[in-house]
Short mmCIF file of C-alpha atoms in Angstrom, two decimals:
data_model
loop_
_atom_site.label_atom_id
_atom_site.label_comp_id
_atom_site.label_asym_id
_atom_site.label_seq_id
_atom_site.Cartn_x
_atom_site.Cartn_y
_atom_site.Cartn_z
CA TYR A 1 0.00 0.00 0.00
CA PHE A 2 2.83 2.38 0.85
CA GLN A 3 4.55 1.76 -2.50
CA LEU A 4 1.28 2.29 -4.37
CA GLY A 5 0.80 5.58 -2.55
CA PHE A 6 4.35 6.60 -3.40
CA ALA A 7 3.77 5.72 -7.07
CA TYR A 8 0.61 7.80 -7.31
CA GLN A 9 2.20 10.67 -5.40
CA THR A 10 4.24 11.82 -8.40
CA SER A 11 1.15 12.15 -10.62
CA ALA A 12 -0.75 15.43 -10.47
CA LEU A 13 -3.87 13.60 -11.67
CA HIS A 14 -3.85 10.92 -8.95
CA LYS A 15 -2.76 12.70 -5.77
CA ASP A 16 -6.00 11.75 -3.99
CA ALA A 17 -5.26 8.10 -4.74
CA SER A 18 -1.86 8.47 -3.07
CA ASN A 19 -3.56 9.76 0.09
CA TYR A 20 -5.92 6.77 0.08
CA TYR A 21 -3.09 4.24 -0.17
CA PHE A 22 -0.95 5.97 2.46
CA ARG A 23 -3.92 5.85 4.83
CA GLN A 24 -4.35 2.15 4.11
CA SER A 25 -0.67 1.69 4.88
CA LEU A 26 -1.10 3.64 8.12
CA SER A 27 -4.03 1.47 9.16
CA ILE A 28 -2.12 -1.78 8.62
CA ALA A 29 1.07 -0.46 10.25
CA SER A 30 -0.96 0.61 13.29
CA LYS A 31 -2.44 -2.87 13.65
CA MET A 32 1.06 -4.36 13.40
CA LYS A 33 2.41 -1.73 15.84
CA ASP A 34 5.27 -1.03 13.40
CA ILE A 35 6.32 2.41 14.68
CA ARG A 36 8.69 3.18 11.81
CA ALA A 37 6.06 2.28 9.18
CA ILE A 38 3.47 4.35 11.05
CA GLY A 39 5.86 7.31 10.97
CA LEU A 40 6.53 6.92 7.25
CA ALA A 41 2.81 6.80 6.49
CA ASN A 42 2.11 9.83 8.69
CA TYR A 43 4.87 11.78 6.99
CA GLN A 44 3.63 10.93 3.49
CA ILE A 45 0.07 11.92 4.39
CA GLY A 46 1.47 15.20 5.70
CA ASP A 47 3.42 15.63 2.47
CA TYR A 48 0.22 15.06 0.49
CA TYR A 49 -1.45 17.88 2.40
CA PHE A 50 1.63 20.09 1.91
CA ASN A 51 1.42 19.64 -1.87
CA THR A 52 -2.32 20.30 -1.91
CA GLY A 53 -2.14 23.44 0.24
CA ASN A 54 -3.75 22.18 3.46
CA PHE A 55 -1.08 23.36 5.86
CA ASP A 56 -2.96 22.76 9.12
CA SER A 57 -3.19 19.08 8.27
CA THR A 58 0.42 19.12 7.08
CA ILE A 59 1.82 20.19 10.45
CA TYR A 60 -0.52 17.77 12.27
CA TYR A 61 0.82 14.73 10.41
CA TYR A 62 4.42 15.96 10.39
CA LEU A 63 4.33 16.20 14.19
CA LYS A 64 2.79 12.74 14.47
CA ALA A 65 5.56 11.36 12.23
CA GLN A 66 8.19 13.13 14.31
CA THR A 67 6.89 11.47 17.48
CA ASN A 68 7.07 8.07 15.77
CA PHE A 69 10.57 8.56 14.38
CA LYS A 70 11.95 9.77 17.70
CA GLN A 71 11.42 6.25 19.03
CA VAL A 72 13.01 4.25 16.22
CA ASP A 73 15.11 6.16 13.65
CA LEU A 74 17.60 8.98 14.34
CA PHE A 75 17.95 10.00 10.70
CA LEU A 76 14.22 10.26 10.07
CA TYR A 77 13.76 12.02 13.41
CA ALA A 78 16.39 14.59 12.39
CA ASP A 79 14.78 14.91 8.97
CA SER A 80 11.39 15.57 10.55
CA TYR A 81 12.77 18.80 12.03
CA TYR A 82 13.82 19.85 8.55
CA HIS A 83 10.36 19.23 7.08
CA ILE A 84 8.68 21.29 9.80
CA GLY A 85 11.25 24.02 9.15
CA GLU A 86 10.48 23.83 5.45
CA LEU A 87 6.81 24.46 6.21
CA TYR A 88 7.73 27.63 8.14
CA PHE A 89 10.08 28.60 5.31
CA THR A 90 7.19 28.36 2.84
CA PHE A 91 5.31 30.95 4.87
CA GLU A 92 8.42 33.17 5.04
CA ALA A 93 8.74 32.63 8.81
CA TYR A 94 12.48 32.35 8.32
CA LYS A 95 13.57 32.67 11.95
CA SER A 96 11.32 29.77 12.95
CA ALA A 97 12.56 27.77 9.96
CA LEU A 98 16.18 28.44 10.99
CA ASN A 99 15.42 27.17 14.49
CA TYR A 100 14.11 23.85 13.15
CA PHE A 101 16.96 23.52 10.65
CA ARG A 102 19.45 23.94 13.53
CA LYS A 103 17.72 21.20 15.52
CA SER A 104 17.91 18.93 12.48
CA LEU A 105 21.64 19.67 12.05
CA ALA A 106 22.39 19.00 15.73
CA LEU A 107 20.95 15.49 15.40
CA LYS A 108 22.62 14.82 12.06
CA LEU A 109 26.03 15.75 13.47
CA LYS A 110 25.71 12.65 15.66
CA MET A 111 25.83 10.52 12.49
CA SER A 112 28.38 10.19 9.71
CA ALA A 113 28.31 12.92 7.05
CA LYS A 114 27.32 10.44 4.36
CA ALA A 115 24.63 8.63 6.35
CA SER A 116 23.04 11.86 7.58
CA ASN A 117 23.08 13.75 4.26
CA LEU A 118 24.94 16.48 6.12
CA PRO A 119 25.42 18.67 3.02
CA PHE A 120 21.66 19.12 2.79
CA ALA A 121 21.49 20.14 6.47
CA TYR A 122 24.15 22.82 5.89
CA TRP A 123 22.39 23.96 2.72
CA SER A 124 19.10 24.39 4.62
CA LEU A 125 20.79 26.63 7.16
CA ALA A 126 22.36 28.62 4.36
CA GLU A 127 18.98 29.12 2.70
CA ALA A 128 17.44 30.39 5.94
CA HIS A 129 20.34 32.80 6.56
CA TYR A 130 20.09 34.01 2.97
CA ALA A 131 16.34 34.62 3.35
CA LEU A 132 17.11 36.60 6.52
CA LYS A 133 19.52 38.72 4.44
CA ASN A 134 22.58 37.49 6.34
CA GLN A 135 24.74 36.78 3.31
CA ASP A 136 27.99 36.22 5.21
CA SER A 137 26.48 33.39 7.25
CA ALA A 138 24.72 32.05 4.17
CA LEU A 139 28.00 31.99 2.23
CA TYR A 140 29.70 30.14 5.11
CA TYR A 141 27.10 27.37 5.13
CA TYR A 142 26.89 27.15 1.33
CA ARG A 143 30.66 26.63 1.20
CA LEU A 144 30.48 24.08 4.02
CA SER A 145 27.71 22.26 2.17
CA SER A 146 29.75 22.05 -1.03
CA THR A 147 32.93 20.95 0.75
CA VAL A 148 31.27 18.12 2.67
CA ALA A 149 29.17 17.04 -0.33
CA THR A 150 32.19 16.78 -2.61
CA LYS A 151 34.14 14.78 0.00
CA THR A 152 31.35 12.33 0.71
CA ARG A 153 30.31 12.05 -2.94
CA ASN A 154 26.70 12.27 -1.82
CA ILE A 155 25.78 15.18 -4.08
CA PRO A 156 28.90 17.07 -5.18
CA TYR A 157 28.94 20.88 -5.30
CA TYR A 158 25.73 21.03 -3.27
CA GLY A 159 26.13 24.63 -2.14
CA ASN A 160 27.52 26.04 -5.39
CA GLU A 161 24.17 27.44 -6.52
CA GLY A 162 23.88 29.47 -3.34
CA ILE A 163 27.42 30.76 -3.70
CA ALA A 164 26.63 31.72 -7.30
CA GLN A 165 23.52 33.62 -6.18
CA ILE A 166 25.55 35.62 -3.68
CA LYS A 167 28.15 36.36 -6.36
CA ILE A 168 25.32 37.60 -8.60
CA ASN A 169 24.13 39.88 -5.80
CA GLN A 170 27.67 41.22 -5.57
CA GLN A 171 27.66 41.75 -9.37
CA GLN A 172 30.50 39.23 -9.77
CA TYR A 173 28.88 37.49 -12.73
CA ASP A 174 31.96 35.74 -14.12
CA SER A 175 32.71 34.35 -10.66
CA ALA A 176 29.13 33.08 -10.43
CA LEU A 177 29.58 31.26 -13.75
CA ILE A 178 32.68 29.51 -12.38
CA TYR A 179 30.72 28.12 -9.43
CA LEU A 180 27.86 27.00 -11.67
CA LYS A 181 30.06 25.19 -14.19
CA PRO A 182 30.48 21.89 -12.24
CA VAL A 183 26.80 21.99 -11.20
CA GLN A 184 25.64 22.07 -14.81
CA LYS A 185 27.10 18.67 -15.74
CA TRP A 186 25.83 17.01 -12.56
CA TYR A 187 22.29 18.42 -12.89
CA PHE A 188 21.85 17.56 -16.55
CA GLU A 189 23.00 14.01 -15.88
CA SER A 190 20.64 13.67 -12.91
CA ASN A 191 17.72 14.98 -15.01
CA VAL A 192 15.85 16.30 -11.94
CA SER A 193 13.58 19.10 -13.17
CA LYS A 194 13.62 21.07 -9.92
CA TRP A 195 17.43 21.21 -9.85
CA ILE A 196 17.74 22.12 -13.52
CA ALA A 197 15.13 24.87 -13.17
CA ASP A 198 16.91 26.33 -10.12
CA MET A 199 20.18 26.34 -12.03
CA GLY A 200 18.56 27.79 -15.15
CA LEU A 201 17.09 30.68 -13.20
CA LEU A 202 20.58 31.65 -12.05
CA TYR A 203 21.94 31.49 -15.60
CA MET A 204 19.03 33.65 -16.80
CA GLU A 205 19.80 36.22 -14.11
CA ILE A 206 23.50 36.27 -14.98
CA TYR A 207 23.01 36.65 -18.73
CA SER A 208 20.29 39.26 -18.23
CA HIS A 209 22.80 41.39 -16.30
CA LYS A 210 25.54 40.69 -18.86
CA ARG A 211 23.09 41.68 -21.65
CA ASN A 212 23.90 38.46 -23.47
CA HIS A 213 20.61 37.93 -25.33
CA THR A 214 21.59 34.66 -27.00
CA GLU A 215 22.56 32.91 -23.76
CA PHE A 216 19.55 34.37 -21.95
CA ALA A 217 17.20 32.97 -24.60
CA TYR A 218 18.95 29.57 -24.46
CA TRP A 219 18.60 29.26 -20.68
CA ARG A 220 15.11 30.69 -20.71
CA GLY A 221 14.01 27.80 -22.94
CA ILE A 222 15.62 25.18 -20.70
CA THR A 223 14.27 26.76 -17.52
CA ARG A 224 10.74 27.09 -18.84
CA LYS A 225 10.65 23.44 -19.87
CA HIS A 226 11.70 22.17 -16.44
CA THR A 227 9.79 24.76 -14.41
CA PHE A 228 6.49 23.78 -16.01
CA SER A 229 7.08 20.01 -16.09
CA THR A 230 6.15 19.50 -12.42
CA PHE A 231 4.22 21.22 -9.63
CA LEU A 232 6.72 23.96 -8.82
CA PRO A 233 4.79 27.22 -8.25
CA GLU A 234 7.64 28.97 -6.45
CA GLN A 235 9.91 28.36 -9.44
CA ARG A 236 7.30 29.57 -11.92
CA LYS A 237 7.02 32.76 -9.86
CA ARG A 238 10.79 33.26 -10.04
CA TYR A 239 10.77 32.47 -13.77
CA TYR A 240 8.12 35.11 -14.50
CA LYS A 241 9.92 37.67 -12.34
CA THR A 242 13.26 37.08 -14.08
CA VAL A 243 11.71 37.36 -17.55
CA SER A 244 9.78 40.49 -16.53
CA THR A 245 12.96 42.09 -15.20
CA TYR A 246 14.77 41.23 -18.44
CA PHE A 247 12.11 42.86 -20.63
CA ASN A 248 11.94 45.90 -18.36
CA GLN A 249 15.70 46.26 -18.71
CA GLU A 250 15.32 46.09 -22.50
CA ASN A 251 12.58 48.76 -22.28
CA GLN A 252 9.96 46.33 -23.65
CA LEU A 253 7.40 47.46 -21.11
CA ASP A 254 4.34 45.64 -22.47
CA SER A 255 6.14 42.30 -22.22
CA ALA A 256 7.56 43.22 -18.81
CA TYR A 257 4.08 44.02 -17.49
CA TYR A 258 2.61 40.83 -18.98
CA PHE A 259 5.10 38.60 -17.12
CA LEU A 260 4.77 40.68 -13.96
CA ARG A 261 1.04 39.92 -13.93
CA LEU A 262 1.79 36.22 -14.40
CA GLU A 263 4.20 36.36 -11.46
CA ASN A 264 1.53 37.95 -9.29
CA LYS A 265 -1.02 35.34 -10.35
CA GLU A 266 1.37 32.51 -9.49
CA TRP A 267 2.12 34.07 -6.10
CA ASN A 268 -1.58 34.29 -5.31
#
């Protein structure tokens, strides 16, 4: 039942079916008193509600899963703090998110870097610091994330995107391109739409500033394809904003306004 729920979860047309199967899994796991399986089912039900916008139910099931994992699995217990932090991050409550990310990191430091996916824990802290406009701390954790990731071979160059974004903010566009270069090969080989879209947005921003219309158009095409291939509203918002900024810069105000309205619609 759990595997069926997981299979349906990736389909936008069958998300309700995934919820049904995860609940079936939860029912059976509860009868068997399998605490880990109960926790996994609770988390997936919470994730279903997260993806469908029911955030009260999301936090309810995330907390239930956290209670389950605390008893049986240190990694999943640590990860549960991250997911609660991610929920706060979604609502731009960045200080609360940072607090949960720190709790997750503290638990993961008790495990090996590879087993705990430590690079991701550092990256989460970096994202929260960046959102709080503390770029020095963000840069520190992005670098730490990349260093540990490359050593453990978990996901190499994990923090390079964040470093590139800070370099863009500092108008060091050529430096940003250097940090993105190793990411590009890894992301295209992995073929994960979310990663490729994130990377593409950075390239679009760089080439917009450099006024390189050919490269901007190339990366705009790649980014649009991957941004619209899955349910990624926050990326579509960023895509529209970047395109709107580009057209505004080129004094094509009708096009700039058109994409600005699309950004606002996506945000709503």
